């Protein structure tokens, strides 16, 4: 075990080694039914209520392939610039583990349905990094285990386990990258950006819920180090089921540092699976990686081969929606964004939200400002994703509309949005409940203006002398006195009028 | 000519969760040799233009429409389980080693 104190400094790692990554992403398809049976594919149902003889692996039960799942697999392959196999088969991956009641997983082995593609990944600074795609194949998910006894609900130390097979047989696509080399110090960032780009792509295609928190998108990160300039790949480890974008970056970075520390001490890297701990940010040893032949793969005799005709493939290509990179380009042109503005928008994961706000009638610049600035800040404070905030694009659009109508000042608008975020209803409800309104009737404002002018005779004198820019200080004082509820434009007019400038 | 060792038979038996005695290891190693030799002869005659056969019927693309069908009720599903708990199948400890 390497203690954190001994672990190598990241810069030192990079001076000595080149990182090589391989990322395996499992995506649960959002089909109505499972991969090989008609059971509902549904997250969060009562345990063992979405099962049948096929997904429970009962003797004599026979699988039939879900055609929609195959279509999704082909479409994903096309979106990832892959070749589609002319002919391929399913294979049995044999192992004994209670999460798979058949004692084998129906998967694909050396004949994946799609192969040899790539995905352009946009890094934080806007640079594009091409990640090669080795293959994507179809398989089925396993059941869910609940480990009882022991400390943390983990399998280690558990006294027994409880199995729910609702997830067993849910269609999975496993997407495997080619070895990612040449990323250097940006390897952890590339890993995160790749999975993010894949998530965005799959979401735009509507083939999966792509929720990392619910496990419908899962990432295993293979990491190895190559001594600088040697061109030789080192022994790799596979960190399993890293379940947030940030964790992927942290896990890769930690593994690079851990492996480097071992290598410079003359120790060997053990080829094994590792577990990432969210709280410590470290990985720990899991099981030794089984050799591929130990799974004794063989062609699935109960399922006939799949031979996608070229006509079918082209028809599916025609169903692909606008790809995220095409959309970014279009949005940039339509909304007149600079590269930097677009980057901020994408990095804040605000593109969909801003687009929806614009669709709800708001001007792009204001919609963007709300999501990228104020709401991003609020999301940060609450430790949630922007999309998880309890304010909808339609509600933001309504607030923007109220400001445009002069019914809210910017300050009041933020107050209203805070009310919506606190689940106090729609903007109009918050406005009504809190009696929020812009004070613009002259009788209420005039007294505040007179008071402010009296309190700042110097500024008043300047304005009377023609220096109208001094009015700002008076307007500010009035806004403060009215707690931001005054109509600033009207206040300014009243100030100028009182000083004989209008 | 022996192509499969006793150790390999023991390894395969372990993967398949089969209890095989010392005596049986010898028997099966010999028998598996014969089987492998026989299969290898197929490889000698099969030309490159004959694809390996995994399915006896020349059928491809058998798909099901993506429509939900009733499966088993939870009671039916759990009826055959040796043990259940909280509507789940209860299984013995999975890993033997302690963390």
CSV table of N, CA, C and O in Angstrom, one decimal, chain A residues 239-301:
chain,number,residue,atom,x,y,z
A,239,UNK,N,-9.9,0.8,-13.1
A,239,UNK,CA,-10.7,1.3,-11.9
A,239,UNK,C,-12.2,1.2,-12.3
A,239,UNK,O,-12.6,1.8,-13.3
A,240,UNK,N,-13.0,0.5,-11.6
A,240,UNK,CA,-14.4,0.2,-12.0
A,240,UNK,C,-15.4,1.2,-11.5
A,240,UNK,O,-15.2,1.8,-10.4
A,241,UNK,N,-16.4,1.3,-12.3
A,241,UNK,CA,-17.6,2.1,-11.9
A,241,UNK,C,-17.4,3.4,-11.2
A,241,UNK,O,-17.9,3.6,-10.1
A,242,UNK,N,-16.6,4.2,-11.9
A,242,UNK,CA,-16.4,5.6,-11.3
A,242,UNK,C,-17.7,6.3,-11.7
A,242,UNK,O,-18.0,6.4,-12.9
A,243,UNK,N,-18.4,6.9,-10.7
A,243,UNK,CA,-19.7,7.3,-11.0
A,243,UNK,C,-20.1,8.8,-11.1
A,243,UNK,O,-21.2,9.2,-10.9
A,244,UNK,N,-19.0,9.6,-11.3
A,244,UNK,CA,-19.3,11.0,-11.7
A,244,UNK,C,-18.2,11.5,-12.6
A,244,UNK,O,-17.1,10.9,-12.6
A,245,UNK,N,-18.5,12.6,-13.4
A,245,UNK,CA,-17.5,13.1,-14.3
A,245,UNK,C,-16.2,13.5,-13.6
A,245,UNK,O,-15.1,13.3,-14.0
A,246,UNK,N,-16.4,14.2,-12.4
A,246,UNK,CA,-15.3,14.7,-11.7
A,246,UNK,C,-14.5,13.5,-11.1
A,246,UNK,O,-13.3,13.5,-11.1
A,247,UNK,N,-15.2,12.4,-10.7
A,247,UNK,CA,-14.5,11.3,-10.2
A,247,UNK,C,-13.6,10.6,-11.2
A,247,UNK,O,-12.5,10.1,-10.9
A,248,UNK,N,-14.0,10.6,-12.5
A,248,UNK,CA,-13.2,10.0,-13.5
A,248,UNK,C,-11.9,10.7,-13.6
A,248,UNK,O,-10.8,10.1,-13.6
A,249,UNK,N,-11.9,12.0,-13.6
A,249,UNK,CA,-10.7,12.8,-13.7
A,249,UNK,C,-9.8,12.5,-12.4
A,249,UNK,O,-8.6,12.3,-12.6
A,250,UNK,N,-10.4,12.5,-11.3
A,250,UNK,CA,-9.7,12.3,-10.0
A,250,UNK,C,-9.1,10.9,-10.0
A,250,UNK,O,-8.0,10.7,-9.6
A,251,UNK,N,-9.9,9.9,-10.5
A,251,UNK,CA,-9.4,8.5,-10.4
A,251,UNK,C,-8.2,8.3,-11.3
A,251,UNK,O,-7.2,7.6,-11.0
A,252,UNK,N,-8.3,8.9,-12.5
A,252,UNK,CA,-7.2,8.7,-13.5
A,252,UNK,C,-5.9,9.4,-12.9
A,252,UNK,O,-4.8,8.8,-12.9
A,253,UNK,N,-6.1,10.6,-12.4
A,253,UNK,CA,-5.0,11.3,-11.8
A,253,UNK,C,-4.3,10.5,-10.7
A,253,UNK,O,-3.1,10.4,-10.6
A,254,UNK,N,-5.2,10.0,-9.8
A,254,UNK,CA,-4.7,9.3,-8.7
A,254,UNK,C,-3.9,8.0,-9.1
A,254,UNK,O,-2.8,7.7,-8.6
A,255,UNK,N,-4.5,7.3,-10.1
A,255,UNK,CA,-3.8,6.0,-10.6
A,255,UNK,C,-2.5,6.4,-11.2
A,255,UNK,O,-1.5,5.6,-11.0
A,256,UNK,N,-2.4,7.5,-11.9
A,256,UNK,CA,-1.1,7.8,-12.6
A,256,UNK,C,-0.1,8.0,-11.5
A,256,UNK,O,1.0,7.6,-11.6
A,257,UNK,N,-0.5,8.7,-10.4
A,257,UNK,CA,0.5,9.1,-9.4
A,257,UNK,C,0.8,7.8,-8.6
A,257,UNK,O,2.0,7.6,-8.2
A,258,UNK,N,-0.2,7.0,-8.3
A,258,UNK,CA,0.1,5.7,-7.5
A,258,UNK,C,1.0,4.8,-8.3
A,258,UNK,O,2.0,4.3,-7.8
A,259,UNK,N,0.7,4.6,-9.6
A,259,UNK,CA,1.5,3.7,-10.4
A,259,UNK,C,3.0,4.2,-10.5
A,259,UNK,O,3.9,3.4,-10.4
A,260,UNK,N,3.1,5.5,-10.7
A,260,UNK,CA,4.5,6.1,-10.9
A,260,UNK,C,5.3,5.9,-9.6
A,260,UNK,O,6.4,5.5,-9.6
A,261,UNK,N,4.6,6.1,-8.5
A,261,UNK,CA,5.3,5.9,-7.2
A,261,UNK,C,5.8,4.5,-7.0
A,261,UNK,O,6.9,4.2,-6.6
A,262,UNK,N,5.0,3.5,-7.5
A,262,UNK,CA,5.4,2.1,-7.4
A,262,UNK,C,6.6,1.8,-8.4
A,262,UNK,O,7.6,1.2,-8.0
A,263,UNK,N,6.4,2.3,-9.6
A,263,UNK,CA,7.4,2.0,-10.6
A,263,UNK,C,8.8,2.5,-10.3
A,263,UNK,O,9.8,1.9,-10.5
A,264,UNK,N,8.8,3.8,-9.8
A,264,UNK,CA,10.2,4.3,-9.5
A,264,UNK,C,10.8,3.6,-8.3
A,264,UNK,O,12.0,3.6,-8.1
A,265,UNK,N,10.0,2.9,-7.5
A,265,UNK,CA,10.6,2.2,-6.3
A,265,UNK,C,10.9,0.8,-6.8
A,265,UNK,O,11.2,-0.1,-5.9
A,266,UNK,N,10.8,0.5,-8.1
A,266,UNK,CA,11.1,-0.9,-8.5
A,266,UNK,C,10.0,-1.9,-8.3
A,266,UNK,O,10.3,-3.1,-8.6
A,267,UNK,N,8.9,-1.4,-7.9
A,267,UNK,CA,7.8,-2.4,-7.7
A,267,UNK,C,7.0,-2.6,-9.0
A,267,UNK,O,7.1,-1.8,-9.9
A,268,UNK,N,6.3,-3.7,-9.1
A,268,UNK,CA,5.5,-4.0,-10.3
A,268,UNK,C,4.1,-3.6,-10.1
A,268,UNK,O,3.6,-3.6,-9.0
A,269,UNK,N,3.5,-3.2,-11.2
A,269,UNK,CA,2.0,-2.9,-11.2
A,269,UNK,C,1.3,-4.2,-11.3
A,269,UNK,O,1.6,-5.0,-12.2
A,270,UNK,N,0.4,-4.5,-10.4
A,270,UNK,CA,-0.4,-5.7,-10.5
A,270,UNK,C,-1.6,-5.5,-11.4
A,270,UNK,O,-2.3,-4.5,-11.2
A,271,UNK,N,-1.8,-6.3,-12.4
A,271,UNK,CA,-3.0,-6.2,-13.3
A,271,UNK,C,-4.2,-6.6,-12.5
A,271,UNK,O,-4.4,-7.8,-12.2
A,272,UNK,N,-5.0,-5.6,-12.2
A,272,UNK,CA,-6.2,-5.9,-11.3
A,272,UNK,C,-7.3,-4.9,-11.5
A,272,UNK,O,-7.0,-3.9,-12.2
A,273,UNK,N,-8.4,-5.2,-10.9
A,273,UNK,CA,-9.4,-4.1,-10.9
A,273,UNK,C,-9.3,-3.4,-9.6
A,273,UNK,O,-8.9,-3.9,-8.6
A,274,UNK,N,-9.6,-2.1,-9.7
A,274,UNK,CA,-9.5,-1.3,-8.5
A,274,UNK,C,-10.8,-0.5,-8.2
A,274,UNK,O,-11.6,-0.3,-9.2
A,275,UNK,N,-11.0,-0.1,-7.0
A,275,UNK,CA,-12.3,0.5,-6.6
A,275,UNK,C,-11.9,2.0,-6.3
A,275,UNK,O,-10.9,2.2,-5.6
A,276,UNK,N,-12.7,2.9,-6.7
A,276,UNK,CA,-12.5,4.3,-6.5
A,276,UNK,C,-13.3,4.8,-5.3
A,276,UNK,O,-14.5,4.6,-5.2
A,277,UNK,N,-12.7,5.4,-4.3
A,277,UNK,CA,-13.4,5.9,-3.1
A,277,UNK,C,-13.6,7.4,-3.3
A,277,UNK,O,-12.7,8.2,-3.3
A,278,UNK,N,-14.9,7.8,-3.4
A,278,UNK,CA,-15.3,9.2,-3.6
A,278,UNK,C,-14.7,10.1,-2.5
A,278,UNK,O,-14.3,11.2,-2.8
A,279,UNK,N,-14.8,9.7,-1.3
A,279,UNK,CA,-14.4,10.6,-0.2
A,279,UNK,C,-12.9,10.8,-0.1
A,279,UNK,O,-12.5,11.9,0.1
A,280,UNK,N,-12.1,9.7,-0.3
A,280,UNK,CA,-10.7,9.9,-0.1
A,280,UNK,C,-10.1,10.3,-1.5
A,280,UNK,O,-8.9,10.8,-1.5
A,281,UNK,N,-10.8,10.0,-2.6
A,281,UNK,CA,-10.2,10.3,-3.9
A,281,UNK,C,-9.1,9.3,-4.3
A,281,UNK,O,-8.3,9.5,-5.2
A,282,UNK,N,-9.1,8.2,-3.6
A,282,UNK,CA,-8.1,7.2,-3.9
A,282,UNK,C,-8.7,5.9,-4.4
A,282,UNK,O,-9.9,5.6,-4.2
A,283,UNK,N,-7.8,5.1,-5.0
A,283,UNK,CA,-8.3,3.8,-5.5
A,283,UNK,C,-7.7,2.7,-4.6
A,283,UNK,O,-6.7,2.9,-4.0
A,284,UNK,N,-8.5,1.6,-4.5
A,284,UNK,CA,-8.0,0.5,-3.7
A,284,UNK,C,-8.1,-0.8,-4.4
A,284,UNK,O,-9.0,-0.9,-5.3
A,285,UNK,N,-7.3,-1.8,-4.1
A,285,UNK,CA,-7.3,-3.0,-4.8
A,285,UNK,C,-8.6,-3.8,-4.8
A,285,UNK,O,-9.2,-3.9,-3.7
A,286,UNK,N,-9.0,-4.3,-5.9
A,286,UNK,CA,-10.2,-5.1,-6.0
A,286,UNK,C,-9.7,-6.5,-6.3
A,286,UNK,O,-8.8,-7.0,-5.7
A,287,UNK,N,-10.4,-7.2,-7.3
A,287,UNK,CA,-9.9,-8.5,-7.6
A,287,UNK,C,-8.9,-8.5,-8.7
A,287,UNK,O,-8.8,-7.7,-9.6
A,288,UNK,N,-8.1,-9.6,-8.8
A,288,UNK,CA,-7.2,-9.9,-9.9
A,288,UNK,C,-8.0,-10.0,-11.1
A,288,UNK,O,-9.1,-10.7,-11.1
A,289,UNK,N,-7.5,-9.4,-12.2
A,289,UNK,CA,-8.2,-9.5,-13.5
A,289,UNK,C,-8.2,-10.9,-14.0
A,289,UNK,O,-7.2,-11.5,-14.1
A,290,UNK,N,-9.4,-11.5,-14.3
A,290,UNK,CA,-9.4,-12.8,-14.8
A,290,UNK,C,-9.0,-12.8,-16.3
A,290,UNK,O,-9.2,-11.8,-17.0
A,291,UNK,N,-8.3,-13.8,-16.7
A,291,UNK,CA,-7.9,-13.9,-18.1
A,291,UNK,C,-9.1,-14.1,-18.9
A,291,UNK,O,-10.1,-14.7,-18.5
A,292,UNK,N,-9.0,-13.5,-20.1
A,292,UNK,CA,-10.2,-13.6,-21.0
A,292,UNK,C,-10.7,-15.0,-21.3
A,292,UNK,O,-11.8,-15.3,-21.2
A,293,UNK,N,-9.7,-15.9,-21.4
A,293,UNK,CA,-10.1,-17.3,-21.7
A,293,UNK,C,-10.8,-18.0,-20.6
A,293,UNK,O,-11.5,-19.0,-20.7
A,294,UNK,N,-10.6,-17.5,-19.4
A,294,UNK,CA,-11.3,-18.0,-18.2
A,294,UNK,C,-12.8,-17.8,-18.3
A,294,UNK,O,-13.6,-18.5,-17.6
A,295,UNK,N,-13.3,-16.9,-19.2
A,295,UNK,CA,-14.7,-16.8,-19.4
A,295,UNK,C,-15.3,-17.8,-20.4
A,295,UNK,O,-16.5,-17.9,-20.5
A,296,UNK,N,-14.4,-18.5,-21.0
A,296,UNK,CA,-14.8,-19.6,-22.0
A,296,UNK,C,-15.9,-19.1,-22.9
A,296,UNK,O,-17.0,-19.7,-22.9
A,297,UNK,N,-15.6,-18.0,-23.6
A,297,UNK,CA,-16.6,-17.5,-24.5
A,297,UNK,C,-16.9,-18.5,-25.6
A,297,UNK,O,-16.0,-19.2,-26.1
A,298,UNK,N,-18.2,-18.6,-26.0
A,298,UNK,CA,-18.5,-19.4,-27.2
A,298,UNK,C,-19.8,-18.8,-27.8
A,298,UNK,O,-20.5,-18.1,-27.1
A,299,UNK,N,-20.0,-19.0,-29.1
A,299,UNK,CA,-21.1,-18.4,-29.8
A,299,UNK,C,-22.4,-18.8,-29.1
A,299,UNK,O,-22.6,-20.0,-28.8
A,300,UNK,N,-23.3,-17.9,-28.9
A,300,UNK,CA,-24.6,-18.2,-28.3
A,300,UNK,C,-25.5,-19.0,-29.2
A,300,UNK,O,-25.9,-18.5,-30.3
A,301,UNK,N,-25.7,-20.3,-28.8
A,301,UNK,CA,-26.5,-21.1,-29.7
A,301,UNK,C,-28.0,-20.8,-29.8
A,301,UNK,O,-28.7,-21.1,-30.8
